[in-house]
Short mmCIF file of C-alpha atoms in Angstrom, two decimals:
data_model
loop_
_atom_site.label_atom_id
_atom_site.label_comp_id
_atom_site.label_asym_id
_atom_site.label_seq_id
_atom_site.Cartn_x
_atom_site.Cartn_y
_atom_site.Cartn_z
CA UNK A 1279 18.57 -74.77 141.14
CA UNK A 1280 22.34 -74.88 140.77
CA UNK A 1281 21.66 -72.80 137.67
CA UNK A 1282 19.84 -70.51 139.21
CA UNK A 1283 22.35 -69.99 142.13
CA UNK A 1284 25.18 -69.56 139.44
CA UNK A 1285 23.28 -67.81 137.61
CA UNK A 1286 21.84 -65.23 139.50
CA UNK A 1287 25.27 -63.79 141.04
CA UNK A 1288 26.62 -60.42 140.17
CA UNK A 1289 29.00 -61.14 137.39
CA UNK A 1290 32.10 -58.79 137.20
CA UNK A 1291 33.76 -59.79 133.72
CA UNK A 1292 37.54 -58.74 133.27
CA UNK A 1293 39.25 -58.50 130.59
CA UNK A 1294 43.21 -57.97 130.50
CA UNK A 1295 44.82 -56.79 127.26
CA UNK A 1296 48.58 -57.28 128.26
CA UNK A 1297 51.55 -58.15 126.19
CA UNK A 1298 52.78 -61.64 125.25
CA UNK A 1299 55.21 -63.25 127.07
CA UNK A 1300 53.90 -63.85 130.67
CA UNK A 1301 54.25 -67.16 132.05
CA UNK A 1302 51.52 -69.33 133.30
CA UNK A 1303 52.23 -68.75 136.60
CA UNK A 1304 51.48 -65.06 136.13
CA UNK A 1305 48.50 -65.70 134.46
CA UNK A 1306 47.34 -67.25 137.50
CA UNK A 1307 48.18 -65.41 140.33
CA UNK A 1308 46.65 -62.29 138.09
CA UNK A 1309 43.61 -64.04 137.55
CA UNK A 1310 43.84 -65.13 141.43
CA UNK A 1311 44.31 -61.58 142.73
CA UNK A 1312 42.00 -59.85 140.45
CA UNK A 1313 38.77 -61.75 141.15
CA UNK A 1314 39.60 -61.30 145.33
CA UNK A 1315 39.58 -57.43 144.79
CA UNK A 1316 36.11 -57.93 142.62
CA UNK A 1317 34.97 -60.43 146.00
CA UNK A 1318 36.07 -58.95 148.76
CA UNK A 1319 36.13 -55.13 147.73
CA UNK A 1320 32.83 -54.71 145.42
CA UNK A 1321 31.00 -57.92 146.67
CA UNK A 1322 31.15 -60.17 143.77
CA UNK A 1323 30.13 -63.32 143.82
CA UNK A 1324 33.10 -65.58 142.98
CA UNK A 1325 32.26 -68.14 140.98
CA UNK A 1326 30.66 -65.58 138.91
CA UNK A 1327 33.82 -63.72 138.15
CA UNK A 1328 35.29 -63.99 134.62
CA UNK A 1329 38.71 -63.23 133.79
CA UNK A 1330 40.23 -63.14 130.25
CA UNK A 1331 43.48 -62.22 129.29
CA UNK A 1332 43.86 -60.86 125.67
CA UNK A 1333 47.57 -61.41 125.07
CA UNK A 1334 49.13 -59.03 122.40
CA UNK A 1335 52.69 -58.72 120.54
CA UNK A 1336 54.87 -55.93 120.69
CA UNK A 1337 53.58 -55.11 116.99
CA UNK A 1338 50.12 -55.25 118.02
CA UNK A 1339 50.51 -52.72 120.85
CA UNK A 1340 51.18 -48.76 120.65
CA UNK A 1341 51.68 -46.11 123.00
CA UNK A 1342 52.53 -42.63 122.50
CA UNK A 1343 51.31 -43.55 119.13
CA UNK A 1344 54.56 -45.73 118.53
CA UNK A 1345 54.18 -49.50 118.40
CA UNK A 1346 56.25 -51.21 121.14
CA UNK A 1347 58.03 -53.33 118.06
CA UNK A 1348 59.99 -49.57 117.65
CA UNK A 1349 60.62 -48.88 121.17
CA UNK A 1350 64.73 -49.37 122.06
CA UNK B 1108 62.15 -37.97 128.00
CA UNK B 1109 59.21 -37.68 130.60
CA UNK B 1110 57.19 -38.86 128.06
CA UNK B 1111 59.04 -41.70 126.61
CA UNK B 1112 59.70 -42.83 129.90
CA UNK B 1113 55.70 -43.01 130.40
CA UNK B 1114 55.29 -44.31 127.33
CA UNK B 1115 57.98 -46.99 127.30
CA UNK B 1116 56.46 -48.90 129.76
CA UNK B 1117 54.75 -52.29 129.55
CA UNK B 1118 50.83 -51.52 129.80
CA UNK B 1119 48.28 -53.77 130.99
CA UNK B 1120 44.88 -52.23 129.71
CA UNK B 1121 41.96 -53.81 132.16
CA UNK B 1122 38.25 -53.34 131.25
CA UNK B 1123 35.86 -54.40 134.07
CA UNK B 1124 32.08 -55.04 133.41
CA UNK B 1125 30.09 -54.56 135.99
CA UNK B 1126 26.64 -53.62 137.65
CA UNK B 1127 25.77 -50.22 138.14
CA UNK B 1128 25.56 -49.32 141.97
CA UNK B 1129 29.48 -49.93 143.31
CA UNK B 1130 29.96 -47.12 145.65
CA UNK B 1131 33.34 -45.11 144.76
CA UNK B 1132 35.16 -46.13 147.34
CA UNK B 1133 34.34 -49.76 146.11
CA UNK B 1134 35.78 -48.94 142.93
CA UNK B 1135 38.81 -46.85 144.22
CA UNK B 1136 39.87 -49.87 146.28
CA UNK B 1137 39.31 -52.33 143.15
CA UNK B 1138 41.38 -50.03 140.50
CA UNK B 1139 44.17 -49.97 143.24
CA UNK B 1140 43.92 -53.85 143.99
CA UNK B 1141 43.92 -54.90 140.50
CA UNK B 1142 46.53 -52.79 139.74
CA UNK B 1143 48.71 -54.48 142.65
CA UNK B 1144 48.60 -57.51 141.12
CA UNK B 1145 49.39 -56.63 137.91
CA UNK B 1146 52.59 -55.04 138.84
CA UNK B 1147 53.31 -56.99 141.11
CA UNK B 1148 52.55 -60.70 139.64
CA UNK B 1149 53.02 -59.74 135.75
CA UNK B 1150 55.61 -57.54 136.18
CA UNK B 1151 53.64 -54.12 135.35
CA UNK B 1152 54.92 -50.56 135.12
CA UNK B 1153 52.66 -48.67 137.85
CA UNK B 1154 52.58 -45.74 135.97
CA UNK B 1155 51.10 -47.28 132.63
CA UNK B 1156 48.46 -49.85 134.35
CA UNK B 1157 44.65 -48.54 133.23
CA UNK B 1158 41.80 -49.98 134.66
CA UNK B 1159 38.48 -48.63 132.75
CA UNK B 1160 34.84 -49.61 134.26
CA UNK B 1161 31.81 -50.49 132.20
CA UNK B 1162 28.66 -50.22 134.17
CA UNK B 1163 25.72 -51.61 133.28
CA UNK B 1164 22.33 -52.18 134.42
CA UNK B 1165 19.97 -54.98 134.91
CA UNK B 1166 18.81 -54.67 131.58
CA UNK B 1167 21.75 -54.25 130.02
CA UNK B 1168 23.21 -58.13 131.80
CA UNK B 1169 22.10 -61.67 131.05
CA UNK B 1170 23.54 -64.64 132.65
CA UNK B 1171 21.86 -67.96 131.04
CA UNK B 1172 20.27 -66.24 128.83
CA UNK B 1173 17.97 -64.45 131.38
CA UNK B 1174 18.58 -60.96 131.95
CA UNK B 1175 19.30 -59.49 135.79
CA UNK B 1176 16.11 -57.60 135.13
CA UNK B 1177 14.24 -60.54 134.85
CA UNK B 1178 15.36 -62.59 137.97
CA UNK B 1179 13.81 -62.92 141.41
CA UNK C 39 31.19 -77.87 144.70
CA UNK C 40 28.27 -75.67 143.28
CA UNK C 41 30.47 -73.47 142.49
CA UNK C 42 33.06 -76.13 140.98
CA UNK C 43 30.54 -76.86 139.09
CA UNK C 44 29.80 -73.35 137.68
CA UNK C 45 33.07 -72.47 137.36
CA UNK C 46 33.97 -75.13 134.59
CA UNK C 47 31.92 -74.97 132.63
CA UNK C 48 33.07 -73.42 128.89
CA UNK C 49 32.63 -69.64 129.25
CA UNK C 50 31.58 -67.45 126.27
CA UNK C 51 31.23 -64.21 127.14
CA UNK C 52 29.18 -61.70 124.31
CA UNK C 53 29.56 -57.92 124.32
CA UNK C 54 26.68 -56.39 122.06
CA UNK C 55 27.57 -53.02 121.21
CA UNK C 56 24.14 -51.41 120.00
CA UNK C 57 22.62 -47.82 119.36
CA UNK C 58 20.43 -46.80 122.50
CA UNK C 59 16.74 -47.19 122.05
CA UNK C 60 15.79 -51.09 122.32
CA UNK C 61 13.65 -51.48 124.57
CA UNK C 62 13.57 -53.98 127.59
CA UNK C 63 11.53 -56.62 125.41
CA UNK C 64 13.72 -56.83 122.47
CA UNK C 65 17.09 -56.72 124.63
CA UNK C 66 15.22 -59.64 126.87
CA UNK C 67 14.79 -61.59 123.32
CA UNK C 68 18.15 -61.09 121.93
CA UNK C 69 19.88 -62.17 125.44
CA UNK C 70 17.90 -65.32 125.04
CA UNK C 71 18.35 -66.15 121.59
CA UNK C 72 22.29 -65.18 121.39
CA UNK C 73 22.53 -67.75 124.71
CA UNK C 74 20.59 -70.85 122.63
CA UNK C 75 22.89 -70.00 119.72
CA UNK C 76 25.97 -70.53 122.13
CA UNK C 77 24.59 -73.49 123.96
CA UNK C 78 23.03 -75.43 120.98
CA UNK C 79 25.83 -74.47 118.22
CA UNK C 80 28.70 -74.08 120.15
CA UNK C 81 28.27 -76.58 123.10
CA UNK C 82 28.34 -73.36 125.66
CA UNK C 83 26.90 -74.43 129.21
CA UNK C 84 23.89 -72.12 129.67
CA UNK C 85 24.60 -71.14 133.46
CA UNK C 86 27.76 -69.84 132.17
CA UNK C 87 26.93 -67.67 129.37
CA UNK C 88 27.70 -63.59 130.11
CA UNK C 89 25.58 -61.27 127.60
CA UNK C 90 26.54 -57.35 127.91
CA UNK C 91 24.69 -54.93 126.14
CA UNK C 92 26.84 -52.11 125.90
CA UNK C 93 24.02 -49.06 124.64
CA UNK C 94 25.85 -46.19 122.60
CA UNK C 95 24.09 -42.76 121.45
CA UNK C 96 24.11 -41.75 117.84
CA UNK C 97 26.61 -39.37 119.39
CA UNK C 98 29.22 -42.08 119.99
CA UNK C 99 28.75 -44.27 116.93
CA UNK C 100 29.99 -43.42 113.81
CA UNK C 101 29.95 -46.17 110.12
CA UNK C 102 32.12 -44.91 107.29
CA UNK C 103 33.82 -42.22 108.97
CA UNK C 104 30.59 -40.44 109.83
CA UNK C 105 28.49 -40.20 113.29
CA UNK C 106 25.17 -41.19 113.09
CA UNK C 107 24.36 -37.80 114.42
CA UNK C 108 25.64 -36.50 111.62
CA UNK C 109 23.25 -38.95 109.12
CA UNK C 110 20.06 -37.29 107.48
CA UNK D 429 24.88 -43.31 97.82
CA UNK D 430 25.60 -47.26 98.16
CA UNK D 431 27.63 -46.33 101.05
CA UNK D 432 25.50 -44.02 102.75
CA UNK D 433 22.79 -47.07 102.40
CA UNK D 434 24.89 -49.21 104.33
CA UNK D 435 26.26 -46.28 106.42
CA UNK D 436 23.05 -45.23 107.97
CA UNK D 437 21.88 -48.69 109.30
CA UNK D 438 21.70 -49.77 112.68
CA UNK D 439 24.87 -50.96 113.64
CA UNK D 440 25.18 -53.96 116.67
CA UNK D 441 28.92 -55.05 116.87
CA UNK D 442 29.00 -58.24 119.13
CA UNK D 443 32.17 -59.22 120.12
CA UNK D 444 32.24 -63.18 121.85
CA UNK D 445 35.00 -64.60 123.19
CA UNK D 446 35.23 -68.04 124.15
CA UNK D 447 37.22 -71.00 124.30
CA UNK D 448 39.40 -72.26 121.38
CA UNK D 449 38.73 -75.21 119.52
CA UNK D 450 35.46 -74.91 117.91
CA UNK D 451 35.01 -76.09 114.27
CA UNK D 452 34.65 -73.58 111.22
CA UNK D 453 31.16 -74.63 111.34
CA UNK D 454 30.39 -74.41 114.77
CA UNK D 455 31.37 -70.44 114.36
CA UNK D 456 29.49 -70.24 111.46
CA UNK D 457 26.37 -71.13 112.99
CA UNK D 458 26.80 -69.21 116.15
CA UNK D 459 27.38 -66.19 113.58
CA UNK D 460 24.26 -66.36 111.97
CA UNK D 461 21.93 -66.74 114.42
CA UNK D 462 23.38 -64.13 116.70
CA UNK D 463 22.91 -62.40 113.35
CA UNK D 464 19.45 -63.21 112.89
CA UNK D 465 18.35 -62.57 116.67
CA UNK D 466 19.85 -59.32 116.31
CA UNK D 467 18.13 -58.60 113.10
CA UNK D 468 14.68 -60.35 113.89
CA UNK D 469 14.41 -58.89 117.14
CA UNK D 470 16.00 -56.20 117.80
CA UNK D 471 15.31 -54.85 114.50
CA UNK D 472 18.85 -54.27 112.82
CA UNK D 473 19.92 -54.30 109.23
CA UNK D 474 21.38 -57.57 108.49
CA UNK D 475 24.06 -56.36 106.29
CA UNK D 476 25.74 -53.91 109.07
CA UNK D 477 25.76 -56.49 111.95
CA UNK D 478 29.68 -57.71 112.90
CA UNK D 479 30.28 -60.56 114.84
CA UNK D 480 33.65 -61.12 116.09
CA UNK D 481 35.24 -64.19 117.76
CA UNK D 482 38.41 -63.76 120.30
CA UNK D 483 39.49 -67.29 120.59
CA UNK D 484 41.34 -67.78 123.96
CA UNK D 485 43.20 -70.85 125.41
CA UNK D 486 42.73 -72.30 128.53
CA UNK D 487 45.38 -70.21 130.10
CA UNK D 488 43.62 -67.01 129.25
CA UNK D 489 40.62 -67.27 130.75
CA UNK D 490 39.19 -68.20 134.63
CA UNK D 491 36.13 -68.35 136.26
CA UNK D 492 35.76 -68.43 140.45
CA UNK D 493 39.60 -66.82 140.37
CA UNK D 494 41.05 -70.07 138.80
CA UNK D 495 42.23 -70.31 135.02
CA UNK D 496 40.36 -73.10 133.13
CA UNK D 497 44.25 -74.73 132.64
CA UNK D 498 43.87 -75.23 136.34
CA UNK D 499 41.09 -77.09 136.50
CA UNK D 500 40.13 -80.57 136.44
CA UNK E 834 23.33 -57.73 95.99
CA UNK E 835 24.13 -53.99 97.46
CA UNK E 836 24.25 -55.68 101.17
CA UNK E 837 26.55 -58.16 99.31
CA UNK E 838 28.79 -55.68 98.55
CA UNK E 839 28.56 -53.76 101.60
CA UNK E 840 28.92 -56.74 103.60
CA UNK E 841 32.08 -58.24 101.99
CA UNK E 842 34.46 -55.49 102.73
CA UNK E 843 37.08 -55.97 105.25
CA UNK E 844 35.51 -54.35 108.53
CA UNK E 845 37.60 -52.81 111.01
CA UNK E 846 35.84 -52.19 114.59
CA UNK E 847 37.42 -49.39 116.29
CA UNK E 848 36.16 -49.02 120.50
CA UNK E 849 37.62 -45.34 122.22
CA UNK E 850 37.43 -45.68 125.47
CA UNK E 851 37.81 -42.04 126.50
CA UNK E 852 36.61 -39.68 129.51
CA UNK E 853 32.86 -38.28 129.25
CA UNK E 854 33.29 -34.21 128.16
CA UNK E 855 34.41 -34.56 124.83
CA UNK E 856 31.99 -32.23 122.72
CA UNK E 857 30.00 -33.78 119.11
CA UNK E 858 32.11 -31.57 117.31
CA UNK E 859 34.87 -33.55 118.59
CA UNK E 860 33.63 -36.93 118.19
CA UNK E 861 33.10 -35.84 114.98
CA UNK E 862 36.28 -35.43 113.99
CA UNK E 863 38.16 -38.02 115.78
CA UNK E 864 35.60 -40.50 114.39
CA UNK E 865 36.63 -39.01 110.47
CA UNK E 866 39.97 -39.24 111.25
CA UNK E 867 40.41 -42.46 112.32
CA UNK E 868 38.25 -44.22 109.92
CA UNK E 869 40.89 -42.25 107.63
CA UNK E 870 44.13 -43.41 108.81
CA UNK E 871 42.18 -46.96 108.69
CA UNK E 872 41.28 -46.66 104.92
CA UNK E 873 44.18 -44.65 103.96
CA UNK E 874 47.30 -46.84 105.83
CA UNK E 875 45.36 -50.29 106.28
CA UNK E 876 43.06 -50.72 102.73
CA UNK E 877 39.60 -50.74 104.93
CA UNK E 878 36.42 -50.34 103.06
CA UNK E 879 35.54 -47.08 104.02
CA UNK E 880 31.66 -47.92 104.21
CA UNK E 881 32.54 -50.66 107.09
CA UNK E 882 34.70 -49.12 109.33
CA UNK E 883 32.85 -48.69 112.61
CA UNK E 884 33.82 -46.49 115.12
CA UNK E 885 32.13 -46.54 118.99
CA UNK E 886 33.03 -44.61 122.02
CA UNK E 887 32.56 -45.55 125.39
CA UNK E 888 32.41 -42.81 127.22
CA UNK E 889 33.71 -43.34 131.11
CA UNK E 890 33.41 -40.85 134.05
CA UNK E 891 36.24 -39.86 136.44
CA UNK E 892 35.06 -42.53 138.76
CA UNK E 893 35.38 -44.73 135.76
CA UNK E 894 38.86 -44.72 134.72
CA UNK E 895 41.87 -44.87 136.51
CA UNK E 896 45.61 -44.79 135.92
CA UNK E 897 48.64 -46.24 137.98
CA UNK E 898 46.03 -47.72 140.24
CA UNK E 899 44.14 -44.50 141.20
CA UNK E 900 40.91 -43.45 139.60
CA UNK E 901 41.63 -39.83 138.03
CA UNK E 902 38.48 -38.24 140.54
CA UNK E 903 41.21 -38.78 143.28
CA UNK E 904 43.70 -36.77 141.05
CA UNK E 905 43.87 -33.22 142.01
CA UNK F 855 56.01 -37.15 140.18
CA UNK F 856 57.31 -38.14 136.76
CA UNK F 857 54.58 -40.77 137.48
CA UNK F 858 51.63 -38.35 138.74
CA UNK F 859 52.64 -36.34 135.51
CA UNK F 860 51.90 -39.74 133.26
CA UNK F 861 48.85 -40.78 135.22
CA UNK F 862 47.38 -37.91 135.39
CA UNK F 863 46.72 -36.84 131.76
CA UNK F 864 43.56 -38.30 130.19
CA UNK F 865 44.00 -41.45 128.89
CA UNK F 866 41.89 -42.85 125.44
CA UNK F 867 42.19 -46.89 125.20
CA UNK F 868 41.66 -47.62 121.28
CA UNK F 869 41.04 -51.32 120.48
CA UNK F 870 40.84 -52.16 116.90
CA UNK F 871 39.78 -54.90 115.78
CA UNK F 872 40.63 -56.26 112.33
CA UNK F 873 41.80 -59.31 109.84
CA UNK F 874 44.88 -60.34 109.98
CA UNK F 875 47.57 -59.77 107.58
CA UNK F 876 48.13 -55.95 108.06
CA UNK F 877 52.28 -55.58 107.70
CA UNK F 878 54.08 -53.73 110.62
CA UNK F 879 54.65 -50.27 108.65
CA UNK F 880 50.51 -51.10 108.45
CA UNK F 881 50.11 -51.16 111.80
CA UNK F 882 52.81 -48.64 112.57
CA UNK F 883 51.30 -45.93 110.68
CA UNK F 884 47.39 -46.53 111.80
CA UNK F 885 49.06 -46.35 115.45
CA UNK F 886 50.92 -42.95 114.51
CA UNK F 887 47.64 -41.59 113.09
CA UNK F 888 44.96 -42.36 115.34
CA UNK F 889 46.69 -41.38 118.14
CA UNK F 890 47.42 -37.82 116.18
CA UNK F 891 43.32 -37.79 115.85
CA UNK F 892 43.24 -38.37 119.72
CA UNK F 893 45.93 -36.02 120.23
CA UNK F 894 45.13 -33.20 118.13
CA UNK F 895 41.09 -33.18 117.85
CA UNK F 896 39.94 -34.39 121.42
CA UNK F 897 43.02 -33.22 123.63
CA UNK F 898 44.46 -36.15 124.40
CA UNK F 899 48.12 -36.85 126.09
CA UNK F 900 50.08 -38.67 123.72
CA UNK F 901 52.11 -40.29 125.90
CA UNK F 902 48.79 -41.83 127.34
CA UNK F 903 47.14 -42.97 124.17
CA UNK F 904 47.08 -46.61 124.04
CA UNK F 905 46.30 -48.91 120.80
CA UNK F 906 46.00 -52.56 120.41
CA UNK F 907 45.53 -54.77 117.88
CA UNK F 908 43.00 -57.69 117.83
CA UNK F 909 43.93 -59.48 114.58
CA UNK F 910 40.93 -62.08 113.59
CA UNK F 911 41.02 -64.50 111.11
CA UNK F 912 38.80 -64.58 108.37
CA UNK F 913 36.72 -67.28 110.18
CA UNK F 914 36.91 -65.31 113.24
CA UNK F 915 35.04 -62.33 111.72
CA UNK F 916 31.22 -62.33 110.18
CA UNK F 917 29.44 -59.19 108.81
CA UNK F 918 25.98 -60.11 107.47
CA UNK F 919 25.37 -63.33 109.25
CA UNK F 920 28.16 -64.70 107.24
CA UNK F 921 31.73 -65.36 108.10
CA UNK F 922 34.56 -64.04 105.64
CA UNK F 923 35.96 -67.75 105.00
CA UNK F 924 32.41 -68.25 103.28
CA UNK F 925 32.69 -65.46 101.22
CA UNK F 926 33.26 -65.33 97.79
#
């Protein structure tokens, strides 16, 4: 039954590819922030929402085609 | 110089997974939301925040090993 | 607390890119097995386990360079 | 001709990502039988199937809005 | 023995996330050329690079916390 | 309207996903080239082509059922 409840929710899963470096802190209040848009904007079920952070380093991130290790 | 500007930027990359059937306005107030808290808990440059959308369908989502398609 | 409860458990989440084509059966069998393998191998809690099936055309899939569009 | 063999399979790519700390062999079994459900039901060739594990800590990932660091 | 050998190169998966309207002609080459740079700059096994694209509508994407069907 | 400029070009998200152990000029020139392939083949803005890295051990990555630590 609790399974079932959990299990049946719509089940937004986020994933946040962002660069090394932020603190835990940040890392929360993102996590906190994004799953209340998901709830309250495209009626997710909370305790369903998933949010993973995929935490790069400035060599394992380009833009522009230029890795940010060769930016400045 | 426009460009490196752009491209210079730190740049959260956020993929969302979710069930087919958000209206857009339900996804035009998400991207915006998430993107608040990105720049403004982690720091974010606006400009260089993307926010992609997977949807899927009941078939295409399990939860406990059950797909949506399959409950209720 | 149900929903303390669901939200800590350990969290695997599985993306299963795949060509289009599977039908409901098969995608039904592989969302159940993939969730035992997680929950028997890995200690996963079963309520918590996210399967995505993310269904590409032989359009958008290429091996070695190729698309499979392109393949006999 | 070797490579267009294993070029012209079916080709699932399942991507899990889940909690660090479980054993070499723990993520060895999980590999092969998502492998096998993928090939035994779904009716892939064995040889082209990828599995890939992104490891996160307990600071990168929350459920219900909360990261798992946060919990208990 | 040839699934050995096709299965023991070093595999590179490569997801473009890109807007819907791109023709096969296109894909086509973009898949070529990035399994290229992959074998060509990074020693990948030609046979097992794997390229997918997810293919995302205007509604689907957005940038600086606007989806691009609200651009212009 | 430096920032509409940046936002509103279309915007390919590449994630690549490969072993570990690539050196930066590596990684620099797969950046450089992939986004040329993006740039030059499918229209894309350069200064909104985005790249990451996911760098997997060899116990983090399986083709065949089996993962590369168990190989040869």
């Amino acid at each position: 039954m609790l399974r079932l409840y959990c299990g049946t929710g719509r089940m937004p899963v986020i994933q946040i590819t962002l660069l090394k470096g932020r603190t835990l802190e940040q890392k929360r209040k993102v996590a906190a922030r994004v799953t209340d848009a998901l709830v309250e904007e495209a009626g997710a079920n909370r305790a369903a929402v998933t949010v993973t952070f995929v935490e790069v380093t400035k060599e394992e991130y380009a833009s522009g085609g230029v890795l940010l290790a060769d930016k400045q």
